[in-house]
């Protein structure tokens, strides 16, 4: 029986809690949420009131689905006690934090979910061989599905009738401006480890006509003109940050986040 602690009780957190409680080989160690009001009707003995008490619950795996700030503050401490799955891998765009987490993952594993990133394993294999030359991930969503900061927020608010490219450049610079939207790109930067956050290109497109889908395009280049492009159409309602197919993918990642030992692992 693998004990799992869930940090964050939004839409994805609720989904994972339900699936854990239904699974014969999983046991819910705890659930924590930044706003306690969201847990008012939840089973009280499973609620962790204060994150500093997480080690008392003896979780084998802790899953963060709250906000990158949680990983920044608690990630290294979680790894001292359990395997840790980072649901907001955009936090890894901070070189300082990535180094800290890698250094902490000496007794337990740091797991990064592939989410909506299609072809992650093949891309990782190319990176291992050094044959991955360039990788670009383009995400197109309805303007209301983006949660952005800084200039990108202003530019998105100006999109009215026709789609607009809000950003096209290194993933490292994009992650802090769209921490809730570009986890797929962060996962890509981890898989494409020979390129990393500075050399993987991310592009976000705001399209007011896209009312039923999130579109994720992944394009890869290798030696001798090798080129692959995939297009994933993920069902999503207007305003949804996460597409519906991503929930099942995240669950699969959580179930696979075990047994790989210390270090950083894509799952």
XYZ file of C-alpha atoms in Angstrom:
267
model
C 0.000 0.000 0.000
C 1.606 3.269 -1.156
C 0.680 6.308 0.944
C 0.181 9.508 -1.058
C -0.094 13.061 0.259
C -1.794 15.691 -1.927
C -0.764 19.338 -1.637
C -3.455 21.456 -3.285
C -7.198 20.841 -3.536
C -8.251 22.589 -6.722
C -9.832 20.751 -9.660
C -6.814 18.512 -10.252
C -6.236 17.912 -6.542
C -9.849 16.823 -6.027
C -9.600 14.479 -9.000
C -6.422 12.844 -7.650
C -7.869 12.473 -4.143
C -10.924 10.683 -5.554
C -8.766 8.341 -7.625
C -6.445 7.573 -4.703
C -9.390 6.675 -2.475
C -10.778 4.392 -5.197
C -7.452 2.626 -5.860
C -6.832 -0.694 -4.067
C -3.061 -0.147 -3.792
C -3.084 3.494 -2.664
C -3.813 5.133 0.670
C -4.438 8.864 1.146
C -1.893 10.072 3.718
C -3.175 13.657 3.804
C -4.577 16.523 1.795
C -3.566 20.154 2.329
C -4.924 23.311 0.750
C -3.844 26.910 1.040
C -7.472 27.911 1.652
C -8.927 25.678 4.420
C -12.481 26.608 3.396
C -12.209 24.311 0.364
C -11.845 21.336 2.727
C -14.731 22.130 5.097
C -16.738 19.066 4.060
C -13.717 16.754 3.727
C -12.896 13.943 6.164
C -11.208 15.836 9.002
C -8.591 13.259 10.013
C -7.140 13.328 6.479
C -6.705 17.111 6.410
C -3.211 18.408 7.112
C -3.689 21.773 8.779
C -0.041 22.863 8.627
C 2.483 21.733 6.025
C 5.274 21.710 8.589
C 3.626 18.591 10.051
C 3.715 16.629 6.768
C 6.379 14.159 7.963
C 4.048 12.908 10.712
C 1.754 11.423 8.050
C 4.437 9.035 6.708
C 3.682 9.568 3.032
C 5.646 7.543 0.471
C 4.868 10.078 -2.250
C 3.928 13.748 -1.960
C 2.223 15.349 -4.971
C 2.159 19.135 -5.377
C -0.766 20.450 -7.424
C -1.035 23.876 -5.826
C 1.427 26.500 -7.070
C 5.144 26.714 -7.959
C 5.727 28.703 -4.752
C 4.931 25.552 -2.735
C 7.697 23.647 -4.491
C 10.111 26.515 -3.963
C 9.465 26.571 -0.234
C 8.790 22.915 0.552
C 10.209 20.778 -2.266
C 13.647 20.102 -0.748
C 12.063 19.317 2.632
C 9.529 16.937 1.065
C 12.410 15.060 -0.600
C 14.059 14.475 2.768
C 11.104 12.296 3.769
C 9.436 10.964 0.605
C 9.367 10.781 -3.160
C 8.083 14.073 -4.552
C 6.071 14.688 -7.713
C 6.139 18.294 -8.806
C 2.841 19.255 -10.397
C 4.102 22.750 -11.222
C 7.379 22.036 -13.046
C 7.544 25.656 -14.226
C 9.210 26.206 -10.845
C 12.246 24.379 -12.245
C 12.901 27.311 -14.583
C 14.696 28.771 -11.569
C 18.212 27.381 -11.917
C 18.746 27.850 -8.197
C 15.666 25.787 -7.316
C 16.425 23.054 -9.857
C 19.920 22.701 -8.393
C 18.477 22.628 -4.876
C 15.931 19.920 -5.732
C 18.448 17.787 -7.589
C 20.735 18.046 -4.588
C 17.917 17.035 -2.241
C 16.905 14.003 -4.339
C 19.623 11.768 -2.891
C 17.446 9.344 -0.938
C 14.147 9.813 -2.788
C 13.008 10.490 -6.335
C 11.906 13.802 -7.837
C 9.217 13.029 -10.416
C 8.168 15.404 -13.194
C 4.844 14.538 -14.915
C 4.775 14.711 -18.701
C 1.186 16.048 -18.642
C 0.110 17.214 -22.091
C 3.650 16.770 -23.459
C 3.341 14.159 -26.192
C 6.392 12.074 -27.134
C 8.355 12.804 -23.970
C 10.125 9.443 -23.830
C 11.315 9.575 -27.457
C 12.588 13.106 -26.963
C 14.422 12.087 -23.790
C 16.107 9.238 -25.687
C 17.278 11.679 -28.380
C 18.625 13.977 -25.665
C 20.464 11.021 -24.097
C 22.135 10.294 -27.442
C 22.857 13.950 -28.115
C 20.894 13.895 -31.371
C 18.194 16.347 -30.294
C 19.064 19.608 -32.017
C 15.991 21.745 -31.449
C 12.599 21.473 -29.766
C 9.657 23.855 -29.944
C 6.362 23.622 -28.048
C 3.435 25.815 -29.105
C 0.312 26.109 -26.960
C -2.838 27.726 -28.331
C -5.750 28.496 -26.019
C -8.719 30.792 -25.646
C -7.638 34.091 -23.995
C -9.640 33.286 -20.846
C -7.651 30.065 -20.349
C -4.387 31.945 -19.844
C -3.299 33.130 -16.394
C -0.452 35.487 -17.176
C 1.696 38.090 -15.494
C 3.484 41.227 -16.626
C 3.389 42.380 -20.248
C 1.902 39.075 -21.401
C -1.204 39.693 -19.304
C -1.669 43.118 -20.911
C -1.156 41.749 -24.416
C -3.628 38.920 -23.816
C -6.272 41.360 -22.590
C -5.933 43.217 -25.883
C -6.802 40.133 -27.974
C -10.328 40.596 -29.325
C -11.264 38.894 -32.606
C -8.128 37.413 -34.166
C -5.497 35.170 -32.628
C -2.162 36.609 -31.552
C 1.249 35.206 -30.645
C 1.891 36.423 -27.104
C 5.371 34.956 -26.721
C 7.937 33.058 -28.774
C 11.316 32.439 -27.181
C 13.212 30.510 -24.476
C 11.050 28.522 -22.053
C 13.054 29.763 -19.058
C 11.889 33.354 -19.584
C 8.282 32.316 -20.193
C 7.740 30.110 -17.124
C 7.681 32.915 -14.502
C 5.170 34.863 -16.621
C 2.772 31.943 -17.131
C 3.413 29.540 -14.224
C -0.019 27.880 -14.435
C -0.139 27.492 -18.206
C 3.198 26.202 -19.474
C 3.959 23.159 -17.324
C 3.993 21.176 -20.563
C 6.892 23.300 -21.769
C 8.742 22.854 -18.493
C 8.353 19.084 -18.828
C 9.738 19.408 -22.357
C 12.807 21.218 -21.037
C 13.413 18.416 -18.526
C 13.031 15.695 -21.180
C 15.250 17.621 -23.612
C 18.005 17.845 -21.008
C 20.749 18.516 -23.566
C 18.897 21.728 -24.492
C 17.259 22.636 -21.181
C 15.143 25.662 -20.335
C 17.365 28.093 -22.257
C 17.362 26.296 -25.605
C 13.883 24.774 -25.771
C 11.562 27.267 -27.484
C 8.103 27.972 -26.173
C 5.324 29.813 -27.973
C 1.887 30.744 -26.630
C -0.941 31.810 -28.910
C -4.158 33.450 -27.716
C -7.074 32.540 -29.999
C -10.598 33.840 -29.184
C -12.091 31.421 -31.725
C -10.759 28.368 -29.872
C -13.702 27.621 -27.576
C -13.539 23.811 -27.218
C -9.875 22.864 -27.227
C -6.332 23.480 -26.057
C -3.904 22.813 -28.902
C -0.374 21.644 -28.069
C 2.098 21.347 -30.950
C 5.484 19.705 -30.389
C 8.130 19.933 -33.117
C 11.493 18.186 -32.982
C 14.575 18.530 -35.160
C 17.540 16.152 -35.364
C 20.463 15.273 -37.655
C 20.226 15.025 -41.459
C 16.941 16.898 -41.681
C 15.099 14.668 -39.195
C 11.846 16.369 -38.193
C 8.714 15.274 -36.305
C 5.672 17.381 -35.480
C 2.737 16.290 -33.338
C -0.509 18.185 -32.746
C -2.589 17.361 -29.670
C -6.148 18.663 -29.441
C -7.128 18.522 -25.777
C -10.854 19.049 -25.005
C -11.260 22.093 -22.752
C -14.040 24.486 -21.851
C -13.626 28.237 -22.229
C -11.677 29.519 -19.247
C -10.266 26.132 -18.251
C -6.546 26.227 -17.472
C -6.190 22.432 -17.722
C -7.656 20.356 -20.539
C -9.746 17.309 -19.604
C -7.324 14.751 -21.095
C -4.530 16.116 -18.905
C -6.261 14.866 -15.745
C -5.988 11.230 -16.824
C -2.423 11.774 -17.992
C -1.499 13.270 -14.616
C -3.061 10.302 -12.827
C -1.003 7.908 -14.946
C 2.118 9.891 -14.063
C 1.287 9.696 -10.357
C 0.793 5.929 -10.558
C 4.152 5.620 -12.319
C 6.007 7.819 -9.824
C 7.687 5.021 -7.904
C 10.575 2.611 -7.875
C 13.117 4.629 -9.862
C 15.260 5.581 -6.887
C 17.006 8.886 -6.188
C 17.389 11.540 -8.882
C 15.080 13.306 -11.331
C 12.654 11.245 -13.401
C 10.071 12.123 -16.064
C 6.881 10.135 -15.505
